[in-house]
Structures are given as C-alpha cells and as structure tokens.
PDB file of C-alpha atoms and ligand atoms in Angstrom:
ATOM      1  CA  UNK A1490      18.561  15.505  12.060  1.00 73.00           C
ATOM      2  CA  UNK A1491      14.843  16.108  12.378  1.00 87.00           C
ATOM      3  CA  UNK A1492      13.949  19.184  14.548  1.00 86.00           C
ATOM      4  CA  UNK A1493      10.926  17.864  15.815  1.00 92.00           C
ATOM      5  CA  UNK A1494       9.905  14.366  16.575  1.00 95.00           C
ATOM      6  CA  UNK A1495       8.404  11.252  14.251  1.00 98.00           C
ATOM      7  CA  UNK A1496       5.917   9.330  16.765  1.00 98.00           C
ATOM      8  CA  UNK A1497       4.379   6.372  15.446  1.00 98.00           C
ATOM      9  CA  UNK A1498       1.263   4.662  16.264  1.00 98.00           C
ATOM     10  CA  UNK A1499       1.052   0.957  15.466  1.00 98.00           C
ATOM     11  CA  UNK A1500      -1.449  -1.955  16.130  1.00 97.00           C
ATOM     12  CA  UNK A1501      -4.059  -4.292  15.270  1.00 96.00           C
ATOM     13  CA  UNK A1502      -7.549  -2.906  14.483  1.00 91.00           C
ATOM     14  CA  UNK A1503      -9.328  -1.567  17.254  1.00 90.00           C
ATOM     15  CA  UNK A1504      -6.897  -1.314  19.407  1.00 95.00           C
ATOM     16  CA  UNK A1505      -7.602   2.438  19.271  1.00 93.00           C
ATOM     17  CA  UNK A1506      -4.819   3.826  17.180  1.00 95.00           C
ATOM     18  CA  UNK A1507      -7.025   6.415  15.577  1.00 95.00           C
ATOM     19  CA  UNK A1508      -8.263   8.058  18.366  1.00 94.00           C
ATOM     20  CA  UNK A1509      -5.611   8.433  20.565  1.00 97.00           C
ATOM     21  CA  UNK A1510      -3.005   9.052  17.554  1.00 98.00           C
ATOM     22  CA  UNK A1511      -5.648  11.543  16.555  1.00 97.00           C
ATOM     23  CA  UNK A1512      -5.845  13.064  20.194  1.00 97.00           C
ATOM     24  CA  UNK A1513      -1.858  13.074  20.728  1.00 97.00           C
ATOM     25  CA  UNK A1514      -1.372  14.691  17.450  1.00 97.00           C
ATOM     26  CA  UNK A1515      -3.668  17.480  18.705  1.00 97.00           C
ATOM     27  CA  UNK A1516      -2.100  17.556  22.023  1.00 95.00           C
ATOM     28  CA  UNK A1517       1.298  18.451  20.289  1.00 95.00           C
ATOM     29  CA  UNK A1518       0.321  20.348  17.997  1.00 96.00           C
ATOM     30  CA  UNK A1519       1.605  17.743  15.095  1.00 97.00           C
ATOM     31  CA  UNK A1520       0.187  16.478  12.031  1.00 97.00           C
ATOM     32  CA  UNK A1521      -1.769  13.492  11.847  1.00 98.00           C
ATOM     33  CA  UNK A1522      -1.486  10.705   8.846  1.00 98.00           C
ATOM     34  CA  UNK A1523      -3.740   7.514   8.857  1.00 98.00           C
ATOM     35  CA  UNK A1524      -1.638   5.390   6.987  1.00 98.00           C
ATOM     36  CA  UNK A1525      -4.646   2.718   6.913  1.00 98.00           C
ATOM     37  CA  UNK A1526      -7.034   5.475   5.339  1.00 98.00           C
ATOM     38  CA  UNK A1527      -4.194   5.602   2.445  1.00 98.00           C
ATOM     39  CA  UNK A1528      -4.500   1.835   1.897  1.00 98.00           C
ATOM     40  CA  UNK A1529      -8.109   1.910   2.085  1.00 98.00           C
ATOM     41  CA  UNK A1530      -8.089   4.323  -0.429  1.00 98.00           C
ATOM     42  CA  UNK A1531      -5.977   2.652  -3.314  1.00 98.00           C
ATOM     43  CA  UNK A1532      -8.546  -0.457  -2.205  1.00 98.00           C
ATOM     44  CA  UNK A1533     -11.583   1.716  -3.196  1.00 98.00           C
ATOM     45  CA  UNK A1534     -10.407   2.702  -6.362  1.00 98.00           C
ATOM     46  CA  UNK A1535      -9.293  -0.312  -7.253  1.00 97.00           C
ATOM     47  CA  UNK A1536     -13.122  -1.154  -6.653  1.00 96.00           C
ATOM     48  CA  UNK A1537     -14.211   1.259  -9.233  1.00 95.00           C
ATOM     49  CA  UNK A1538     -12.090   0.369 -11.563  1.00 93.00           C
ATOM     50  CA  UNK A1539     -13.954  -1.677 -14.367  1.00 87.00           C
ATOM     51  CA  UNK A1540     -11.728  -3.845 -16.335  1.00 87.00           C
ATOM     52  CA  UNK A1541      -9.093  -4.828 -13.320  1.00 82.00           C
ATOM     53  CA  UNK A1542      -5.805  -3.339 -14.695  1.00 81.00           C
ATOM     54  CA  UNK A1543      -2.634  -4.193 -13.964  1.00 92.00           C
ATOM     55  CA  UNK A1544      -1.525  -3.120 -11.137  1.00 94.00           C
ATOM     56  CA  UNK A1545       1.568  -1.173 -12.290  1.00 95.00           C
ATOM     57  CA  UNK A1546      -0.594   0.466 -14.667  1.00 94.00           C
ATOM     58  CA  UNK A1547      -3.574   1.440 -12.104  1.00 96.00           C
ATOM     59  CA  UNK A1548      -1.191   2.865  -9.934  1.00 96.00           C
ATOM     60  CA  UNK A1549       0.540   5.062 -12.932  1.00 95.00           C
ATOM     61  CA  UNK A1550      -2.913   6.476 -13.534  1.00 93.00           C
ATOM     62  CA  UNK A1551      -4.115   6.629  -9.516  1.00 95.00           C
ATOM     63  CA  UNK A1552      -5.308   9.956  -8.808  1.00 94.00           C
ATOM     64  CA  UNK A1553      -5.911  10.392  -5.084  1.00 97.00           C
ATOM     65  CA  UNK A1554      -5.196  13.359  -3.363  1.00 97.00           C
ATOM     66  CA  UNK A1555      -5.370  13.227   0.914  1.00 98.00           C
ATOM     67  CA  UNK A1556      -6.124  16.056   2.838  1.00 98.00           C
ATOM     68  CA  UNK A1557      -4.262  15.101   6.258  1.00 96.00           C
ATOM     69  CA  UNK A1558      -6.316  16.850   8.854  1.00 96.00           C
ATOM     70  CA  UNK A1559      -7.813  14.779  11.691  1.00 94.00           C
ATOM     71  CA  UNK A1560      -9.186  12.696   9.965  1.00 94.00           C
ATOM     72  CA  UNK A1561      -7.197  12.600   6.829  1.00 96.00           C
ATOM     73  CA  UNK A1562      -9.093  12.759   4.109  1.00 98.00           C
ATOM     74  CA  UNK A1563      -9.590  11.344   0.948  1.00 98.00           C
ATOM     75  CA  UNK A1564     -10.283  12.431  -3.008  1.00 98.00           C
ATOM     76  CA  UNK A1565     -10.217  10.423  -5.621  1.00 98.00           C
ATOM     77  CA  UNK A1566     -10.557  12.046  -9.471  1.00 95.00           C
ATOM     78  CA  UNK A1567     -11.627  15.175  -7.272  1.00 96.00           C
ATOM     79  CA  UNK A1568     -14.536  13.219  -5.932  1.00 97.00           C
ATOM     80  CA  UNK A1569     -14.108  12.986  -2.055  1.00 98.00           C
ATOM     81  CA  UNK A1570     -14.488   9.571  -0.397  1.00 98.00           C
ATOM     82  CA  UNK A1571     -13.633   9.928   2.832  1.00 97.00           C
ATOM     83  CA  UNK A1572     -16.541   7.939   3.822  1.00 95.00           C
ATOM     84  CA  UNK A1573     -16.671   5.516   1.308  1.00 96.00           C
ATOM     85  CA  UNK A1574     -13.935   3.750   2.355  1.00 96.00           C
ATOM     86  CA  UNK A1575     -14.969   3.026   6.215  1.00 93.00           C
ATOM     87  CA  UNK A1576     -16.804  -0.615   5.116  1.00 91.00           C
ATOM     88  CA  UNK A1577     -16.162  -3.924   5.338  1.00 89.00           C
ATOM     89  CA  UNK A1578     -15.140  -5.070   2.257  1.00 93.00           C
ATOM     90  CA  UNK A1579     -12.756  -2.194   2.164  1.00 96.00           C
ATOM     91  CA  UNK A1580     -11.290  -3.421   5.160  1.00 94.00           C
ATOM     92  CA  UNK A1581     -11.001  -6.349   4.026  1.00 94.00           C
ATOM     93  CA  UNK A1582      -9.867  -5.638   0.146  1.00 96.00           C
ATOM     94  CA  UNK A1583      -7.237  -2.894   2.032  1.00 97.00           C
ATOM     95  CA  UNK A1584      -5.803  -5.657   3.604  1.00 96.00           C
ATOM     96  CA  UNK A1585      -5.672  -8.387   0.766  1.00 96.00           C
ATOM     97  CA  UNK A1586      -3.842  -5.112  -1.423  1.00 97.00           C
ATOM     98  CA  UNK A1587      -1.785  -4.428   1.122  1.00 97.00           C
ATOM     99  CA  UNK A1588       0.603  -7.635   0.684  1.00 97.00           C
ATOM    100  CA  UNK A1589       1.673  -6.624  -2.853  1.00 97.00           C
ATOM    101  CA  UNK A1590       5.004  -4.972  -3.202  1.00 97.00           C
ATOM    102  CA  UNK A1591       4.210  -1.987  -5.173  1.00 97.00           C
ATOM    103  CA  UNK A1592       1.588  -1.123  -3.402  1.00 98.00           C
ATOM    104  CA  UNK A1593       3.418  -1.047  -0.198  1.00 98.00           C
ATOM    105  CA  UNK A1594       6.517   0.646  -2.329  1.00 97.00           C
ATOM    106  CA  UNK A1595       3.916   3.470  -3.855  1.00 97.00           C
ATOM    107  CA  UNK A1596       2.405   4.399  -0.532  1.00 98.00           C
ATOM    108  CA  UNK A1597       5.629   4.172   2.154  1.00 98.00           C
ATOM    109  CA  UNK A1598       7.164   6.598  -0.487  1.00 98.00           C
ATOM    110  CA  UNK A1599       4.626   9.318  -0.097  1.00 97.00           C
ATOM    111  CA  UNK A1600       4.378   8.736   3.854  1.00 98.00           C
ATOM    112  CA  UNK A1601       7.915   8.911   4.255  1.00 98.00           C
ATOM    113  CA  UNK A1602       8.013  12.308   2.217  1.00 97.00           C
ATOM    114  CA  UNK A1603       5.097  13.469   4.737  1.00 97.00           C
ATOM    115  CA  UNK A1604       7.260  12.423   7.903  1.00 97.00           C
ATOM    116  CA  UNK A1605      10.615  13.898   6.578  1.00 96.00           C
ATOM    117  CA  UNK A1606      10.665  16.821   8.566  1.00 96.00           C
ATOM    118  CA  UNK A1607       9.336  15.658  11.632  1.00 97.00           C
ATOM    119  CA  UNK A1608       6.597  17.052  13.913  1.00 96.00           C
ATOM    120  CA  UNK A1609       4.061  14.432  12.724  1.00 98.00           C
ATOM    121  CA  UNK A1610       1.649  11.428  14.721  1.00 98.00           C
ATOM    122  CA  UNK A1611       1.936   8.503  12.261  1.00 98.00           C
ATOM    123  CA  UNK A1612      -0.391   5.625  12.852  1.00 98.00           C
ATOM    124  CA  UNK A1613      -0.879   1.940  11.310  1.00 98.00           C
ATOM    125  CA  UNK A1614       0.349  -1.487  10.966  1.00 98.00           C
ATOM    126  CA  UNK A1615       4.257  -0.841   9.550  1.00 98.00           C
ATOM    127  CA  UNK A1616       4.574   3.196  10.430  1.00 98.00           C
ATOM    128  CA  UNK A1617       7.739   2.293  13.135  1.00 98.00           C
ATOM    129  CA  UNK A1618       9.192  -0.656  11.870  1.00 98.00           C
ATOM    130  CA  UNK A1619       9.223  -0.023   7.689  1.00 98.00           C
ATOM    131  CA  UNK A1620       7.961   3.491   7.094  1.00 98.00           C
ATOM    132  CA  UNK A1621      10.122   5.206   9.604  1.00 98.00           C
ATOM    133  CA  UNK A1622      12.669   2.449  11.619  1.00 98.00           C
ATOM    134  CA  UNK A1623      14.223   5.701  13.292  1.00 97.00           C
ATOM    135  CA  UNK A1624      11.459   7.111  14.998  1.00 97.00           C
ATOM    136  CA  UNK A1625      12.295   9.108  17.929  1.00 97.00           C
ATOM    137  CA  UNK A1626       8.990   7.876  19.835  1.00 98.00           C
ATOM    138  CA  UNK A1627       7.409   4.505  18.740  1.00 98.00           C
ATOM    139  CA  UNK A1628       3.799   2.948  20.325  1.00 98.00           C
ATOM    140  CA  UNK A1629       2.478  -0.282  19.768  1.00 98.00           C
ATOM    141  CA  UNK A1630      -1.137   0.001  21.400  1.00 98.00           C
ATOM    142  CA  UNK A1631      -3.138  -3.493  21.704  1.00 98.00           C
ATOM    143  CA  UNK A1632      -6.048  -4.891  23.743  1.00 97.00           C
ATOM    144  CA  UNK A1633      -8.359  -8.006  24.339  1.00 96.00           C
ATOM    145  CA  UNK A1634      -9.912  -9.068  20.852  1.00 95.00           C
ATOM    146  CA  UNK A1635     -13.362  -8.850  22.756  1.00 94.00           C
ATOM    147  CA  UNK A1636     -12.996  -4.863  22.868  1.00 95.00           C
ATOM    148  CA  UNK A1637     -11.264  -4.640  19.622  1.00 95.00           C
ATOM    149  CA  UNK A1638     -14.122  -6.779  18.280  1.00 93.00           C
ATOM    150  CA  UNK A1639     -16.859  -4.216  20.425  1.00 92.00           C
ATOM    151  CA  UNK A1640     -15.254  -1.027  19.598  1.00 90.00           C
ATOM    152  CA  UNK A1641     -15.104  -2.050  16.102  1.00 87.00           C
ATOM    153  CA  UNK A1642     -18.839  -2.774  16.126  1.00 86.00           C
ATOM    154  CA  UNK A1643     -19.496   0.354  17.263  1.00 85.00           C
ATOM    155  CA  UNK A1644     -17.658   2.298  14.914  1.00 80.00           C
ATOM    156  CA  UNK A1645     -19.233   0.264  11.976  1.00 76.00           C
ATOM    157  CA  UNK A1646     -22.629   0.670  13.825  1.00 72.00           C
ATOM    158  CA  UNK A1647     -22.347   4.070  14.019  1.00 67.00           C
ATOM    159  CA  UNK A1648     -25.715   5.856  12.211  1.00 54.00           C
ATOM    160  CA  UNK A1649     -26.738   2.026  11.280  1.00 59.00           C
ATOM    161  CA  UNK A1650     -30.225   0.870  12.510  1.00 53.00           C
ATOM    162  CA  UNK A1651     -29.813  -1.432  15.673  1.00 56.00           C
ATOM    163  CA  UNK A1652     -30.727  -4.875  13.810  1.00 53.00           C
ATOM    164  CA  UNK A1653     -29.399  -8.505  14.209  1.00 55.00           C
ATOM    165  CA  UNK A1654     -26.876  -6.441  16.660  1.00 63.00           C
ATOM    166  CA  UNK A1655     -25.335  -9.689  18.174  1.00 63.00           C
ATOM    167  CA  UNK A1656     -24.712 -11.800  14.371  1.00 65.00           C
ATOM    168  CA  UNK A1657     -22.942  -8.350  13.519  1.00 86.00           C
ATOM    169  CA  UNK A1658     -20.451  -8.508  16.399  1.00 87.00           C
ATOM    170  CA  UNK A1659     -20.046 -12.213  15.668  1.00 90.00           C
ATOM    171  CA  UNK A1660     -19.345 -11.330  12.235  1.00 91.00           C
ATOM    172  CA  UNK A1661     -17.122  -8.297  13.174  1.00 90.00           C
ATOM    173  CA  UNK A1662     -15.271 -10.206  15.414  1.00 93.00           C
ATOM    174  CA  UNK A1663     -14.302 -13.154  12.583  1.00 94.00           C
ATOM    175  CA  UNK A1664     -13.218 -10.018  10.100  1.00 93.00           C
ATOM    176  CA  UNK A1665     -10.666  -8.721  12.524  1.00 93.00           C
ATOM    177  CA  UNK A1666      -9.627 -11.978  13.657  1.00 95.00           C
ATOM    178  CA  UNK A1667      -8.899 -12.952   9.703  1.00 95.00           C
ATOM    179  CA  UNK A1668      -7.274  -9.560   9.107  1.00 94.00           C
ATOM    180  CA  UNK A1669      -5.161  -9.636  11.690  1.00 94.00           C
ATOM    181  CA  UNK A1670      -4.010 -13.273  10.793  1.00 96.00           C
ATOM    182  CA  UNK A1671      -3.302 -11.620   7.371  1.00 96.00           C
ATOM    183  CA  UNK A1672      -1.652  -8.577   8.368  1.00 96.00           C
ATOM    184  CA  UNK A1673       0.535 -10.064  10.891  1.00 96.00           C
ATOM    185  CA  UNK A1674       1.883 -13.207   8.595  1.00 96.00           C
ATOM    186  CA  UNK A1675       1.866 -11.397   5.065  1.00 96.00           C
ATOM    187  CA  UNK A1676       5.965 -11.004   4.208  1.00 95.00           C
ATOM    188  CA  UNK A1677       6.336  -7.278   3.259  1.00 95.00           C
ATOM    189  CA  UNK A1678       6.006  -5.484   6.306  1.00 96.00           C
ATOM    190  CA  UNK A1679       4.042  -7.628   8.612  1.00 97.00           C
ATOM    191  CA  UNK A1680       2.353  -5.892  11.735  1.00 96.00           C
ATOM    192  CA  UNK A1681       4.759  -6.420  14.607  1.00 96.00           C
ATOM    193  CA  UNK A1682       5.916  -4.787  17.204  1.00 97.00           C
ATOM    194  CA  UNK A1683       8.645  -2.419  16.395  1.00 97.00           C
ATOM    195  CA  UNK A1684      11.964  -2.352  17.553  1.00 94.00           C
ATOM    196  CA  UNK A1685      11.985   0.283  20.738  1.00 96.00           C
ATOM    197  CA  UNK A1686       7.842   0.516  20.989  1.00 98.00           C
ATOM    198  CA  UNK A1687       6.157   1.337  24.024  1.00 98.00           C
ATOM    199  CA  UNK A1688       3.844  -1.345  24.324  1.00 98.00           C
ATOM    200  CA  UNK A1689       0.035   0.075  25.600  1.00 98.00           C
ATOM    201  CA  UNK A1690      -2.217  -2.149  26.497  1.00 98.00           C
ATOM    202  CA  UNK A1691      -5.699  -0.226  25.625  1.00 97.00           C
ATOM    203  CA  UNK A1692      -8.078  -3.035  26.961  1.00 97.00           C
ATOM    204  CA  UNK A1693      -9.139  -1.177  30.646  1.00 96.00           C
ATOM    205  CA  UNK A1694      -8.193   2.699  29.688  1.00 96.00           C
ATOM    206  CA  UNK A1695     -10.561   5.165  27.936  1.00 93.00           C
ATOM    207  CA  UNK A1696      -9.212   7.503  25.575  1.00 92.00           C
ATOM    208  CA  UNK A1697      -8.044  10.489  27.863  1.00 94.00           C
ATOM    209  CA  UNK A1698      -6.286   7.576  29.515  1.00 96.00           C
ATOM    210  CA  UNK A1699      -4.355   6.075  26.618  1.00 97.00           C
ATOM    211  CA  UNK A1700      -3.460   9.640  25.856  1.00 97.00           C
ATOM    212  CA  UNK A1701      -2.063  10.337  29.022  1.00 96.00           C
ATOM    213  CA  UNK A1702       0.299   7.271  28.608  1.00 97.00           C
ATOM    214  CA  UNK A1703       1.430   8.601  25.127  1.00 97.00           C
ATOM    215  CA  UNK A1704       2.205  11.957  26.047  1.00 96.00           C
ATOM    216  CA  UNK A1705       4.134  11.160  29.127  1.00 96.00           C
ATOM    217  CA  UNK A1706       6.197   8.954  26.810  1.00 96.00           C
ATOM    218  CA  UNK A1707       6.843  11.185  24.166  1.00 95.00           C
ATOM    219  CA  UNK A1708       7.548  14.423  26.760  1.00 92.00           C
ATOM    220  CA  UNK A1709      10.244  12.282  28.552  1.00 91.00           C
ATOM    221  CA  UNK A1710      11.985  11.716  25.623  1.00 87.00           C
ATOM    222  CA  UNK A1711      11.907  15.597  24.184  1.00 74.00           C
ATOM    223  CA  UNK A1712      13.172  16.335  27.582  1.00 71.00           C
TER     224      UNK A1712
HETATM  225  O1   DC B2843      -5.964   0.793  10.016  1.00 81.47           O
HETATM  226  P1   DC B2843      -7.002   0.332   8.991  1.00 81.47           P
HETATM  227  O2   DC B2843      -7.959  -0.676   9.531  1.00 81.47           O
HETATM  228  O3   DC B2843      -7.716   1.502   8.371  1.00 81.47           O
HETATM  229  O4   DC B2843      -6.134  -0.378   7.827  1.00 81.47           O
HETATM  230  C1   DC B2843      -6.730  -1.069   6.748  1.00 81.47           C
HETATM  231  C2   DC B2843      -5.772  -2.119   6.199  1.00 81.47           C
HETATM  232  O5   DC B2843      -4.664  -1.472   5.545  1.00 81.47           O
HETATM  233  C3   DC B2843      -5.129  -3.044   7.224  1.00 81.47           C
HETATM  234  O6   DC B2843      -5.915  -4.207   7.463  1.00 81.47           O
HETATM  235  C4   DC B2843      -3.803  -3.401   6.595  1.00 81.47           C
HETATM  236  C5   DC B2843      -3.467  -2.196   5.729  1.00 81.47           C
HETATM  237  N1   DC B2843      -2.439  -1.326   6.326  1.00 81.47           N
HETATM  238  C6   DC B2843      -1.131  -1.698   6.161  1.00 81.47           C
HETATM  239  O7   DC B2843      -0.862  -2.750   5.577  1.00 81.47           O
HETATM  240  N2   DC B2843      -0.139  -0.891   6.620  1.00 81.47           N
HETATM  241  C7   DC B2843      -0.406   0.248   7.267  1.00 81.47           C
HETATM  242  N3   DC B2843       0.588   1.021   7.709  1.00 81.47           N
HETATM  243  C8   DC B2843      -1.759   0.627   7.484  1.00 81.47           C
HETATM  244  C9   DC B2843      -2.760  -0.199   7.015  1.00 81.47           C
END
C-alpha cells in the first residue's frame, strides 16, 4: 500500500499533458516525471552516438542522469540537454525508439522505481496502462488535432523568428498526425486509454481550467 497517490497523465501530443501534469503536480505538492522527456533523451544520445551500436550495448553504456523538477531535466555524460531534445527530429526519432522492447523495458524500470512510493504526477503515452496499471487516479487528456497541431506550433515556435508561419503548422500538423499513428498502433505499450481514466477533453479549456478538472478528480478520490 502506497501512502500517497500515483496520478497519471496520458495522451497524444498536445493535448496539454505537460502543463497541466506540471500544474497539478504543483498543486499537490507531488513530484513531476515527463516520461516523454526520458524517451527523448535515450533518442538524443542515440543521435550522438557515431558508429550506431547495438542497442543492448548503447544502453549498457547510457549515461543520463534526470533531474525531475518541473521540468525534468536532462544530463547526458554530465553535459545537460534539457533543451536539446525539444526538436523535431527528436520527436520524431523518440517515437521510432520507443517501439523497441528494451528500450521500453530500460526506461518503465526506472519510472516505476520513481513512482514506488507514491506522491508523484506521471505523464505520457503508457504511464496508466504499462508503467503503473494500479494507479489510484488515472487521466487521459485529448483535444481537436487543430489545437494539438496550434499549440504544438507554438511551443516549437517559441524564440523562433515568425517565417513561412503557415508551411510550419502544415508541417507540424503532418508530424503529430504520423506520430500519433505510430504511437497508438506500435505493439509494446501502445497509447490508449487506460483502464479507469478520466477522459478530459482539453480542446475549449485553458490551463487553470484543465487543472481544475484534475484536481477535483483526484481530491474526490483521497476523500
Ligand atoms: O510526450 P513527448 O512528445 O515528449 O514524447 C516523445 C515520444 O516518446 C512519443 O512520441 C512516444 C514516446 N513516449 C512513449 O512511447 N511512452 C511514454 N510514456 C512517453 C513518450
């Protein structure tokens, strides 16, 4: 028996899982874990590797080390790369990585180990229906794939000189689209919706108001 709660946080991208698992986390005073930051991270290194090793091997010799504040962050020989994970092709290489077995195996170890005793906002594709199955509080948050394909513009655009803005959404838009396809049809661990999820449909509510929805959820069932 835990003594405080596992919530989880799962979803499609831009469905805006960070923010509000970010937010809740905050709100109870719980850690926060981006489970999609870890897979983004074995992607980047796989990246720098020169010579593509077996995979065993490379992830016998990985050396990342997270720093789960909000947001978690990322090191990787020492070297921290929070930021250089947040592109494209790293979503996109994440997500191709993510379908092999002992990749999955390596990283729903260690986030397992994180969630053991409880008190702890989980968010990502697999956190309540692989990672942790008995969650006491379980979210699946969606919305229209025009937001998810606008907020996930934005976030990309973010610092980025406003050039060829609408080809960049279009382009945005056909990367989620694709991931999602993969995510949600790879065999291991396929984005679903968990078993027992409140399902949160993000498309009309702002942040404070997805929030809101979580934390009434997860307060009626401490009660
Ligand atoms: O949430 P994100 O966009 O940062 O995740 C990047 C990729 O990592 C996502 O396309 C699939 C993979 N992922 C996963 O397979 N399982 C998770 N729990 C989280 C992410």
């Amino acid at each position: 028996m835990r003594k405080r709660p596992v919530v989880t946080v799962d979803g499609p991208s831009g469905a805006g899982k960070s923010t509000a698992a970010k937010a809740l986390a905050s709100a109870l005073g719980y850690e926060y874990v981006d489970t999609g930051a870890m897979y983004r991270a074995v992607a980047y290194a796989y990246t720098r590797e020169k010579q593509k090793p077996d995979l065993d091997h490379f992830l016998r010799s990985l050396a990342l080390r997270f720093i789960f504040g909000k947001p978690t962050q990322v090191f990787l020989n020492g070297e921290e790369i929070t930021q250089n994970i947040r592109t494209p092709e790293i979503s996109m290489l994440a997500s191709a990585l993510s379908q092999d077995p002992r990749v999955r195996k390596y990283l729903t170890a260690m986030q397992r180990e994180l969630g053991k005793e409880g008190g702890i906002v989980l968010e990502g594709r697999d956190t309540g229906s692989v990672v942790f199955p008995d969650a006491e509080v379980k979210f699946y948050l969606d919305a229209d794939m025009e937001v998810r394909a606008h907020r996930r513009h934005l976030e990309l655009r973010a610092g980025e000189p406003d050039q060829a803005a609408t080809d960049a959404l279009e382009r945005v838009k056909r990367e989620i689209e694709k991931r999602d396809k993969d995510d949600s049809e790879r065999e291991i661990a396929p984005l679903i919706r968990p078993q027992g999820a409140h399902y949160v449909d993000t498309t009309h509510l702002d942040v404070e108001g997805v929030v809101r929805v979580l934390k009434q959820h997860v307060e009626q069932t401490s009660r």
